[in-house]
Each structure stands twice: as C-alpha cells, then as structure tokens.
Amino acid sequence: MQFTFFHLMPYRPLDMTERHKHRAAWVVLPNNLYDPKKGADEYQSYIDQLVHAETLGFDVIAVNEHHQTAYGMMPAPNLIASNLIARTSKAKIAIIGRALPLVNNPVNIAEEFAMLDNLSRGRIITGFVRGIGNE
Amino acid sequence: MPGTETKHKVRDVNVRMLRGGSGRPVVFLHGANGLPPWLPFFDLLAAKCDLRVPEHPGYGTSDNPAWLRNIGDLAMYYLDFLDGLGVDKVHLIGQSLGGWAAAEVAVRNCTRIASLTLLAPAGIRVKGQLSGDNFIWDAEESVRNLYYDQSIPDRMLALPLSEEDADVALGNRFTTTKLGWEPRWYNPALERWLHRITVPTLVVWGENDKLFPVSYAARWGERVPNCKVEIIPQCGHVPAIEKPDITAKKALDLIGRS
C-alpha cells in the first residue's frame, strides 16, 4: 500500500464575514479579498508541508488544480510541482490533475509534463481532469 | 388561437416548428433558452401574419447535427431553411441569439428577406460597455436577470420542472455554449459587414436589459443602413415576453410598410 499526502491549498486568511456576503467562495468572490502577502505565506507554508511529507515517509505528495476559488490556490499545479521537484528527491509528485479543456494547445500540455518528468528524473505522476463548471 | 407544433425538414435536418396565423410570412428565430411555448406575442403576430417559429438545430427535440459548431453554421442553415419554404420573401424576427442568427443570415444574403426585426440581438461587442455574463448566473439569477418586472420570474420559477424539461434545458445549454461562449456572444467580424443588410430593419431593446446593454442598440442603428431603433422603458432582455403589445406593434408596423 502506498500513502499520498494531498494538498488543495485553501486560502486560510479569508475574511469569512465578507465571504458570506457572496453566494459562493467560487467564481463570484471578489479578488480584493485576497491579500498577496498572506497568499505568499500560504504558498510557503503549504509547500513546506508537502516537502516535509517526504521526510515523514509518504510515498507520494500530490497537488491539484482549481480556478477562481478561495478553496484552492493552485490554478497552475505544474508550477507547484516544479517547486516540489527542486526541494525533494525521493517522493513521487502527483498532479491530480491538470484541467485539459482550459489549455488551447495540447502540445503545451505534453511539453510541460515532459519537462517535469525530466526535471524530476521520473518522479512525476500525471493526472488529468475535465474540470467542473467553476473552472 | 394557439399555434400548432409541426415537424419540419431542411434537407437532412429534422426540426420542430410552431406555426399559426395567416397573412404575410414571418419567421421568428428564438433565443438561447430554446423554443418558447406559443406566446401571447405570437398571437399578436399571427393575427396579421403566417407565423413560423422553428426550433434551431441543437435545441429541444430537434436534430443535433455534428456540423453545427458556430453562428456561421446556423446562418447558412437558415439560408437553406428560407429557400426551402417555397415563399419568395419572409419577414425575419430574431430574439437575442436568434437576432444574432438573423443578422448573420442577412449580411450573407438578403434575397429571401423582406424586413428584419432584431430584439436585443447578440452579435456585436462595444468596447467599454460591459455585457452581463449569463454563464456565471445561477439558476435563479438566469431567470430573474432577464426581466425588469420581477413578477414574471416569480411565476416562471414557481413552475415545476420535469426531468424531461431538465434534460432539454441541459441540451439547450450545450448548444448555447457552442454558439455563445467564446468570443462571448459576438462575432468580431459581424459589425464590419452590417452595412450589407439592405432591407428595412428594426432594432428593439429593453431599457433595463442586464444581459446586453441598451447602449448597444445605437451601434446597431449606426451600422445597419435602413434601420430604426426603438428602446422600450421598464423592460429587460426579452421584450417579446415582457412587453408583447408594444413589441408586436412595432414589428407589425415594419412588416406592414416593407
């Protein structure tokens, strides 16, 4: 059995009072509720957690993709994966998954994953999703 | 006197069509919500006209052909449709998406068109004048945002939706998205060619349209040569439903003098 440490990276400092003035945390939530300085701290904290998961013995560390939501800060999971490649050496890195319909040119998808595979010396697990309406 | 539902064939495409009335031939092209029921607006037209309300391919229970990918495909199909009616010319009326389709037909070929009435048509974009985004609205907003008089959505939202209705609505949404998603509700090429519409044209717009801003009406008026613009106060995106009397009167005035 293999164990995966999987992150969605929600934006924890969200002002929940403001959040509840809107009908959802997806799509209709205004950008001004995101503080980029706090966002940078969130990315740091979450990437540290994923890296630490390798130390703890997880076989796989995983990221995913969501758009337009406070629920997940990774519209571009490959960028996080790239960061994780540099900071880890043993764990597999799973991207579950890249939303295909949003990318115009499939060659772009293939090129990025080929690079990630090469940069990680084979530690990438590719995953694809069709995305949901919010994407 | 309600119209009757008929089956209609355009070459190899089978569609539903509502038909009623007698007099000058009129074709009404529906919007993104699909083929409407026989509306009071249609009764007003059918009192003076032979009215046909075809369902677009890709909507309702009509055929959903694979070749239908964009508004150009729909326009070419309607050129075939008009040729196949066995009538010299029709008065064409289009609502929203149907208005866009009607304009696209007319810029290509006006031979079979006697007059053109566009009710809050999609099709152009005026930079700096933001449109509403129906794709972001939830189910309730999608009804409420189309009307000024909220008692209309109150009634519509109270109606039960059968599973069959829900399936039809989903299929309609697919085709609507094919046609209107990107670019969002316009053809960047269309505005340039609007001068090719040589028939008398009427553009009607609700002053309180939350989907396409009423300011767009003036641009249509500027681009289409023989064009009258009518703005209806206290009216949202669907003048045919919200203000059927004045909308029908204006359309019949145009039809009568063309």
CSV table of C-alpha atoms in Angstrom, one decimal:
chain,number,residue,atom,x,y,z
A,1,MET,CA,0.0,0.0,0.0
A,2,GLN,CA,1.2,3.5,-0.8
A,3,PHE,CA,0.4,6.7,1.0
A,4,THR,CA,-0.2,10.0,-0.6
A,5,PHE,CA,-0.1,13.4,1.1
A,6,PHE,CA,-2.5,15.5,-1.0
A,7,HIS,CA,-3.0,19.3,-0.7
A,8,LEU,CA,-5.7,21.6,-2.0
A,9,MET,CA,-4.1,24.7,-0.7
A,10,PRO,CA,-7.2,26.7,0.6
A,11,TYR,CA,-6.7,30.4,1.4
A,12,ARG,CA,-6.9,30.3,5.2
A,13,PRO,CA,-6.8,34.0,5.9
A,14,LEU,CA,-10.1,34.5,4.1
A,15,ASP,CA,-12.4,37.0,5.9
A,16,MET,CA,-15.4,34.7,6.4
A,17,THR,CA,-17.8,37.6,7.2
A,18,GLU,CA,-17.0,39.1,3.8
A,19,ARG,CA,-17.1,35.7,2.2
A,20,HIS,CA,-20.7,35.2,3.4
A,21,LYS,CA,-21.8,38.3,1.7
A,22,HIS,CA,-21.4,36.4,-1.6
A,23,ARG,CA,-23.3,33.4,-2.7
A,24,ALA,CA,-20.1,31.2,-3.0
A,25,ALA,CA,-16.4,31.1,-2.4
A,26,TRP,CA,-16.1,30.2,-6.1
A,27,VAL,CA,-16.2,32.4,-9.2
A,28,VAL,CA,-18.2,35.3,-7.7
A,29,LEU,CA,-15.9,36.0,-4.8
A,30,PRO,CA,-14.1,39.3,-5.4
A,31,ASN,CA,-10.3,39.3,-5.8
A,32,ASN,CA,-9.9,42.1,-3.3
A,33,LEU,CA,-10.5,39.5,-0.5
A,34,TYR,CA,-7.1,38.0,-1.4
A,35,ASP,CA,-4.1,39.6,0.3
A,36,PRO,CA,-1.0,38.7,-1.8
A,37,LYS,CA,1.4,38.9,1.2
A,38,LYS,CA,-0.7,36.4,3.1
A,39,GLY,CA,-1.1,34.4,-0.1
A,40,ALA,CA,2.7,34.2,-0.4
A,41,ASP,CA,2.9,33.0,3.3
A,42,GLU,CA,0.2,30.4,2.5
A,43,TYR,CA,2.2,29.0,-0.5
A,44,GLN,CA,5.3,28.9,1.6
A,45,SER,CA,3.6,27.1,4.4
A,46,TYR,CA,1.8,24.6,2.2
A,47,ILE,CA,4.9,23.8,0.1
A,48,ASP,CA,6.9,23.3,3.3
A,49,GLN,CA,4.2,20.8,4.4
A,50,LEU,CA,4.4,18.9,1.2
A,51,VAL,CA,8.2,18.7,1.3
A,52,HIS,CA,8.0,17.7,5.0
A,53,ALA,CA,5.7,14.8,4.0
A,54,GLU,CA,8.6,13.2,2.1
A,55,THR,CA,10.6,13.3,5.3
A,56,LEU,CA,7.7,11.7,7.2
A,57,GLY,CA,7.8,8.8,4.7
A,58,PHE,CA,4.9,9.5,2.3
A,59,ASP,CA,5.3,7.7,-1.0
A,60,VAL,CA,3.6,10.4,-3.0
A,61,ILE,CA,3.0,14.1,-2.5
A,62,ALA,CA,0.1,15.5,-4.6
A,63,VAL,CA,-1.2,18.8,-5.8
A,64,ASN,CA,-4.4,19.6,-7.7
A,65,GLU,CA,-5.9,22.3,-9.9
A,66,HIS,CA,-8.8,24.7,-9.2
A,67,HIS,CA,-9.7,28.1,-10.5
A,68,GLN,CA,-11.5,31.2,-9.3
A,69,THR,CA,-11.8,29.9,-5.7
A,70,ALA,CA,-10.6,30.6,-2.2
A,71,TYR,CA,-10.9,26.8,-1.7
A,72,GLY,CA,-7.7,26.2,-3.8
A,73,MET,CA,-4.8,28.4,-4.7
A,74,MET,CA,-3.4,26.3,-7.5
A,75,PRO,CA,-4.7,27.3,-10.9
A,76,ALA,CA,-1.3,26.2,-12.3
A,77,PRO,CA,-0.4,23.0,-10.4
A,78,ASN,CA,2.7,22.4,-12.6
A,79,LEU,CA,4.3,25.4,-11.1
A,80,ILE,CA,4.0,24.0,-7.6
A,81,ALA,CA,5.2,20.6,-8.9
A,82,SER,CA,8.2,22.3,-10.3
A,83,ASN,CA,8.9,23.9,-6.9
A,84,LEU,CA,8.5,20.5,-5.2
A,85,ILE,CA,10.9,18.8,-7.6
A,86,ALA,CA,13.6,21.2,-6.6
A,87,ARG,CA,13.0,20.6,-2.9
A,88,THR,CA,12.5,16.8,-2.8
A,89,SER,CA,14.4,13.8,-4.0
A,90,LYS,CA,12.5,10.5,-3.3
A,91,ALA,CA,8.8,11.0,-3.2
A,92,LYS,CA,6.7,10.8,-6.3
A,93,ILE,CA,4.9,14.0,-7.2
A,94,ALA,CA,1.4,13.6,-8.4
A,95,ILE,CA,-0.5,16.2,-10.3
A,96,ILE,CA,-4.2,15.3,-9.9
A,97,GLY,CA,-4.9,16.7,-12.2
A,98,ARG,CA,-4.3,19.2,-15.0
A,99,ALA,CA,-7.6,20.5,-16.4
A,100,LEU,CA,-7.2,19.8,-20.1
A,101,PRO,CA,-10.1,21.8,-21.6
A,102,LEU,CA,-8.6,25.1,-20.4
A,103,VAL,CA,-5.4,24.8,-22.4
A,104,ASN,CA,-5.7,25.7,-26.1
A,105,ASN,CA,-2.8,23.7,-27.4
A,106,PRO,CA,-2.4,20.1,-26.4
A,107,VAL,CA,1.3,20.3,-27.4
A,108,ASN,CA,1.7,22.7,-24.4
A,109,ILE,CA,0.4,20.0,-22.0
A,110,ALA,CA,2.7,17.4,-23.5
A,111,GLU,CA,5.7,19.7,-23.3
A,112,GLU,CA,5.2,20.7,-19.7
A,113,PHE,CA,4.8,17.2,-18.5
A,114,ALA,CA,7.8,16.0,-20.5
A,115,MET,CA,9.8,18.7,-18.8
A,116,LEU,CA,8.5,17.9,-15.3
A,117,ASP,CA,9.3,14.2,-15.9
A,118,ASN,CA,12.8,15.1,-17.0
A,119,LEU,CA,13.4,17.6,-14.2
A,120,SER,CA,12.2,15.1,-11.6
A,121,ARG,CA,14.1,12.2,-13.2
A,122,GLY,CA,10.9,10.2,-13.5
A,123,ARG,CA,9.1,11.1,-10.2
A,124,ILE,CA,6.0,12.7,-11.7
A,125,ILE,CA,2.6,11.0,-11.8
A,126,THR,CA,0.5,12.8,-14.4
A,127,GLY,CA,-3.2,13.2,-13.9
A,128,PHE,CA,-5.8,15.0,-16.0
A,129,VAL,CA,-9.3,16.2,-15.2
A,130,ARG,CA,-12.0,17.7,-17.5
A,131,GLY,CA,-12.7,20.4,-14.9
A,132,ILE,CA,-16.0,21.4,-13.5
A,133,GLY,CA,-18.2,24.4,-14.3
A,134,ASN,CA,-16.3,26.7,-12.0
A,135,GLU,CA,-13.2,26.2,-13.9
B,1,MET,CA,-55.6,31.0,-31.0
B,2,PRO,CA,-52.5,28.9,-30.2
B,3,GLY,CA,-50.2,27.8,-33.0
B,4,THR,CA,-49.7,24.2,-33.8
B,5,GLU,CA,-46.5,22.2,-33.4
B,6,THR,CA,-45.3,20.7,-36.7
B,7,LYS,CA,-42.3,18.7,-37.9
B,8,HIS,CA,-40.2,20.5,-40.5
B,9,LYS,CA,-37.3,19.3,-42.6
B,10,VAL,CA,-34.5,21.3,-44.0
B,11,ARG,CA,-32.6,18.9,-46.3
B,12,ASP,CA,-31.5,16.2,-43.9
B,13,VAL,CA,-32.2,18.1,-40.7
B,14,ASN,CA,-35.5,17.5,-38.8
B,15,VAL,CA,-36.7,20.2,-36.5
B,16,ARG,CA,-39.8,21.1,-34.6
B,17,MET,CA,-41.7,24.2,-35.7
B,18,LEU,CA,-44.6,26.2,-34.3
B,19,ARG,CA,-47.0,27.6,-36.9
B,20,GLY,CA,-50.0,29.8,-36.8
B,21,GLY,CA,-52.0,32.6,-38.4
B,22,SER,CA,-52.3,33.8,-42.0
B,23,GLY,CA,-51.1,36.7,-43.9
B,24,ARG,CA,-47.6,37.9,-44.6
B,25,PRO,CA,-45.0,35.2,-44.0
B,26,VAL,CA,-43.0,35.8,-40.8
B,27,VAL,CA,-40.2,33.7,-39.3
B,28,PHE,CA,-39.2,34.1,-35.6
B,29,LEU,CA,-35.8,32.9,-34.5
B,30,HIS,CA,-35.7,32.0,-30.8
B,31,GLY,CA,-33.1,32.8,-28.2
B,32,ALA,CA,-30.7,30.7,-26.0
B,33,ASN,CA,-33.4,29.4,-23.7
B,34,GLY,CA,-34.8,27.3,-26.6
B,35,LEU,CA,-38.1,27.1,-28.5
B,36,PRO,CA,-40.7,29.0,-26.4
B,37,PRO,CA,-44.2,27.9,-26.0
B,38,TRP,CA,-46.8,29.7,-28.1
B,39,LEU,CA,-46.5,33.2,-26.6
B,40,PRO,CA,-49.1,36.0,-26.5
B,41,PHE,CA,-46.6,37.8,-28.6
B,42,PHE,CA,-47.0,35.1,-31.3
B,43,ASP,CA,-50.8,35.5,-31.1
B,44,LEU,CA,-50.4,39.2,-31.8
B,45,LEU,CA,-48.2,38.5,-34.9
B,46,ALA,CA,-50.4,35.6,-36.1
B,47,ALA,CA,-53.5,37.9,-36.1
B,48,LYS,CA,-51.9,39.5,-39.2
B,49,CYS,CA,-49.2,37.1,-40.4
B,50,ASP,CA,-48.5,33.5,-41.2
B,51,LEU,CA,-46.0,32.9,-38.4
B,52,ARG,CA,-43.4,30.2,-38.3
B,53,VAL,CA,-41.3,29.6,-35.2
B,54,PRO,CA,-38.7,27.0,-36.0
B,55,GLU,CA,-36.6,25.4,-33.4
B,56,HIS,CA,-32.8,25.8,-34.1
B,57,PRO,CA,-30.9,22.5,-34.7
B,58,GLY,CA,-29.2,21.5,-31.5
B,59,TYR,CA,-32.1,22.6,-29.4
B,60,GLY,CA,-35.1,20.8,-27.8
B,61,THR,CA,-36.1,17.7,-29.6
B,62,SER,CA,-34.9,18.8,-33.0
B,63,ASP,CA,-31.9,17.2,-34.6
B,64,ASN,CA,-28.5,18.0,-33.2
B,65,PRO,CA,-26.1,17.7,-36.1
B,66,ALA,CA,-22.4,17.5,-35.6
B,67,TRP,CA,-21.7,20.1,-38.3
B,68,LEU,CA,-23.3,22.9,-36.1
B,69,ARG,CA,-20.3,24.5,-34.4
B,70,ASN,CA,-20.8,28.2,-34.6
B,71,ILE,CA,-23.2,31.0,-35.6
B,72,GLY,CA,-22.0,30.9,-39.2
B,73,ASP,CA,-23.2,27.3,-39.5
B,74,LEU,CA,-26.6,28.3,-38.1
B,75,ALA,CA,-26.8,31.2,-40.5
B,76,MET,CA,-26.1,29.0,-43.5
B,77,TYR,CA,-28.6,26.5,-42.3
B,78,TYR,CA,-31.2,29.3,-42.1
B,79,LEU,CA,-30.4,30.3,-45.7
B,80,ASP,CA,-31.3,26.7,-46.7
B,81,PHE,CA,-34.4,26.9,-44.4
B,82,LEU,CA,-35.7,30.1,-46.1
B,83,ASP,CA,-35.0,28.7,-49.6
B,84,GLY,CA,-37.0,25.6,-48.7
B,85,LEU,CA,-40.2,27.4,-47.6
B,86,GLY,CA,-41.4,27.9,-51.1
B,87,VAL,CA,-42.0,31.6,-50.3
B,88,ASP,CA,-40.4,34.5,-52.2
B,89,LYS,CA,-39.5,36.6,-49.1
B,90,VAL,CA,-40.2,36.4,-45.4
B,91,HIS,CA,-40.1,39.0,-42.6
B,92,LEU,CA,-37.5,37.8,-40.3
B,93,ILE,CA,-37.6,38.4,-36.5
B,94,GLY,CA,-34.9,37.3,-34.1
B,95,GLN,CA,-34.6,37.4,-30.3
B,96,SER,CA,-31.2,37.6,-28.7
B,97,LEU,CA,-29.2,34.6,-30.0
B,98,GLY,CA,-31.9,34.4,-32.7
B,99,GLY,CA,-31.4,38.0,-33.5
B,100,TRP,CA,-27.7,37.4,-34.0
B,101,ALA,CA,-28.5,34.5,-36.3
B,102,ALA,CA,-30.9,36.6,-38.3
B,103,ALA,CA,-28.3,39.4,-38.7
B,104,GLU,CA,-25.7,36.8,-39.8
B,105,VAL,CA,-28.2,35.4,-42.4
B,106,ALA,CA,-28.9,39.0,-43.7
B,107,VAL,CA,-25.3,40.0,-44.1
B,108,ARG,CA,-24.8,36.9,-46.2
B,109,ASN,CA,-27.8,37.1,-48.4
B,110,CYS,CA,-31.0,39.3,-48.2
B,111,THR,CA,-32.7,37.8,-51.2
B,112,ARG,CA,-35.4,36.0,-49.2
B,113,ILE,CA,-35.8,38.7,-46.5
B,114,ALA,CA,-38.4,41.4,-46.8
B,115,SER,CA,-37.7,43.0,-43.4
B,116,LEU,CA,-35.6,42.4,-40.4
B,117,THR,CA,-36.6,42.9,-36.7
B,118,LEU,CA,-33.9,42.3,-34.1
B,119,LEU,CA,-35.0,42.1,-30.5
B,120,ALA,CA,-32.0,42.7,-28.2
B,121,PRO,CA,-29.7,40.8,-30.5
B,122,ALA,CA,-26.4,39.3,-29.6
B,123,GLY,CA,-23.6,39.6,-32.2
B,124,ILE,CA,-21.5,42.7,-31.6
B,125,ARG,CA,-19.4,44.0,-28.8
B,126,VAL,CA,-18.9,47.6,-27.9
B,127,LYS,CA,-15.7,48.1,-26.1
B,128,GLY,CA,-16.1,49.7,-22.7
B,129,GLN,CA,-19.8,48.7,-22.5
B,130,LEU,CA,-19.8,45.5,-20.3
B,131,SER,CA,-22.3,42.8,-21.1
B,132,GLY,CA,-23.8,40.6,-18.4
B,133,ASP,CA,-22.5,37.1,-18.2
B,134,ASN,CA,-25.3,34.6,-18.3
B,135,PHE,CA,-22.8,31.8,-17.9
B,136,ILE,CA,-21.9,33.0,-14.4
B,137,TRP,CA,-25.5,33.3,-13.2
B,138,ASP,CA,-27.0,30.6,-11.1
B,139,ALA,CA,-30.4,29.0,-12.0
B,140,GLU,CA,-32.5,31.6,-10.3
B,141,GLU,CA,-30.4,34.6,-11.5
B,142,SER,CA,-30.6,33.2,-15.0
B,143,VAL,CA,-34.4,33.9,-14.9
B,144,ARG,CA,-34.5,37.0,-12.7
B,145,ASN,CA,-31.8,38.9,-14.6
B,146,LEU,CA,-33.7,38.7,-17.9
B,147,TYR,CA,-36.7,40.7,-16.7
B,148,TYR,CA,-37.4,44.2,-15.3
B,149,ASP,CA,-40.8,43.1,-13.9
B,150,GLN,CA,-39.9,40.5,-11.3
B,151,SER,CA,-43.4,39.1,-11.1
B,152,ILE,CA,-42.6,37.4,-14.4
B,153,PRO,CA,-39.6,35.4,-13.0
B,154,ASP,CA,-41.7,34.8,-9.8
B,155,ARG,CA,-44.3,33.0,-12.0
B,156,MET,CA,-41.7,31.2,-14.1
B,157,LEU,CA,-39.7,30.0,-11.1
B,158,ALA,CA,-42.8,28.6,-9.4
B,159,LEU,CA,-43.5,26.3,-12.4
B,160,PRO,CA,-42.4,22.7,-11.8
B,161,LEU,CA,-39.5,21.4,-13.9
B,162,SER,CA,-39.9,17.8,-15.0
B,163,GLU,CA,-36.9,15.6,-15.6
B,164,GLU,CA,-37.6,15.7,-19.3
B,165,ASP,CA,-37.6,19.6,-19.2
B,166,ALA,CA,-34.3,19.5,-17.3
B,167,ASP,CA,-32.8,17.2,-19.9
B,168,VAL,CA,-33.9,19.5,-22.7
B,169,ALA,CA,-32.6,22.5,-20.8
B,170,LEU,CA,-29.2,20.8,-20.5
B,171,GLY,CA,-29.1,20.0,-24.2
B,172,ASN,CA,-30.0,23.6,-25.0
B,173,ARG,CA,-27.3,24.8,-22.7
B,174,PHE,CA,-24.7,22.7,-24.7
B,175,THR,CA,-25.7,24.3,-28.0
B,176,THR,CA,-25.9,27.7,-26.4
B,177,THR,CA,-22.4,27.3,-25.1
B,178,LYS,CA,-21.2,26.2,-28.6
B,179,LEU,CA,-22.6,29.3,-30.1
B,180,GLY,CA,-22.0,32.0,-27.4
B,181,TRP,CA,-19.1,31.1,-25.2
B,182,GLU,CA,-16.0,32.3,-27.0
B,183,PRO,CA,-16.0,35.1,-28.1
B,184,ARG,CA,-18.7,35.8,-25.6
B,185,TRP,CA,-21.9,36.4,-27.5
B,186,TYR,CA,-20.4,38.2,-30.5
B,187,ASN,CA,-18.7,37.7,-33.8
B,188,PRO,CA,-15.8,40.1,-34.1
B,189,ALA,CA,-16.3,40.1,-37.9
B,190,LEU,CA,-20.0,40.9,-37.9
B,191,GLU,CA,-20.1,44.6,-37.2
B,192,ARG,CA,-17.9,45.4,-40.2
B,193,TRP,CA,-20.4,43.8,-42.6
B,194,LEU,CA,-23.7,45.1,-41.1
B,195,HIS,CA,-23.8,47.6,-44.0
B,196,ARG,CA,-24.7,44.7,-46.2
B,197,ILE,CA,-28.2,44.5,-44.7
B,198,THR,CA,-30.2,46.2,-47.4
B,199,VAL,CA,-33.7,45.5,-46.1
B,200,PRO,CA,-35.7,47.8,-43.7
B,201,THR,CA,-34.6,46.9,-40.2
B,202,LEU,CA,-36.0,47.5,-36.7
B,203,VAL,CA,-33.9,47.1,-33.6
B,204,VAL,CA,-35.8,46.8,-30.3
B,205,TRP,CA,-34.2,46.9,-26.9
B,206,GLY,CA,-35.4,46.9,-23.4
B,207,GLU,CA,-34.0,49.9,-21.5
B,208,ASN,CA,-33.2,47.6,-18.5
B,209,ASP,CA,-31.5,44.8,-20.3
B,210,LYS,CA,-29.0,43.2,-17.9
B,211,LEU,CA,-27.5,40.9,-20.4
B,212,PHE,CA,-26.8,43.1,-23.4
B,213,PRO,CA,-26.6,46.8,-22.5
B,214,VAL,CA,-29.2,49.1,-24.1
B,215,SER,CA,-26.4,51.3,-25.3
B,216,TYR,CA,-25.6,48.5,-27.9
B,217,ALA,CA,-28.9,49.4,-29.8
B,218,ALA,CA,-27.4,52.7,-31.0
B,219,ARG,CA,-24.4,50.9,-32.5
B,220,TRP,CA,-26.7,48.6,-34.5
B,221,GLY,CA,-28.6,51.6,-35.6
B,222,GLU,CA,-25.4,53.2,-36.8
B,223,ARG,CA,-24.2,50.2,-38.7
B,224,VAL,CA,-27.3,48.9,-40.4
B,225,PRO,CA,-28.3,51.3,-43.2
B,226,ASN,CA,-32.1,51.4,-43.2
B,227,CYS,CA,-32.6,51.0,-39.5
B,228,LYS,CA,-34.9,52.3,-36.8
B,229,VAL,CA,-34.1,51.8,-33.2
B,230,GLU,CA,-36.8,51.5,-30.5
B,231,ILE,CA,-36.0,51.5,-26.8
B,232,ILE,CA,-38.7,50.1,-24.5
B,233,PRO,CA,-38.8,51.5,-21.0
B,234,GLN,CA,-39.3,49.3,-18.0
B,235,CYS,CA,-38.2,46.3,-20.0
B,236,GLY,CA,-35.5,43.7,-19.6
B,237,HIS,CA,-33.8,41.4,-22.1
B,238,VAL,CA,-36.9,39.8,-23.5
B,239,PRO,CA,-39.3,42.4,-25.0
B,240,ALA,CA,-41.4,39.8,-26.7
B,241,ILE,CA,-42.3,38.3,-23.4
B,242,GLU,CA,-42.2,41.4,-21.1
B,243,LYS,CA,-43.8,43.9,-23.4
B,244,PRO,CA,-45.5,41.9,-26.1
B,245,ASP,CA,-48.0,44.6,-27.2
B,246,ILE,CA,-45.6,47.3,-28.0
B,247,THR,CA,-43.0,44.9,-29.4
B,248,ALA,CA,-45.6,43.3,-31.7
B,249,LYS,CA,-47.0,46.7,-32.8
B,250,LYS,CA,-43.5,47.9,-33.7
B,251,ALA,CA,-42.7,44.7,-35.6
B,252,LEU,CA,-46.1,44.8,-37.4
B,253,ASP,CA,-45.6,48.4,-38.4
B,254,LEU,CA,-42.3,47.5,-40.1
B,255,ILE,CA,-43.8,44.4,-41.7
B,256,GLY,CA,-46.7,46.4,-43.0
B,257,ARG,CA,-44.5,49.0,-44.7
B,258,SER,CA,-41.9,46.6,-46.2
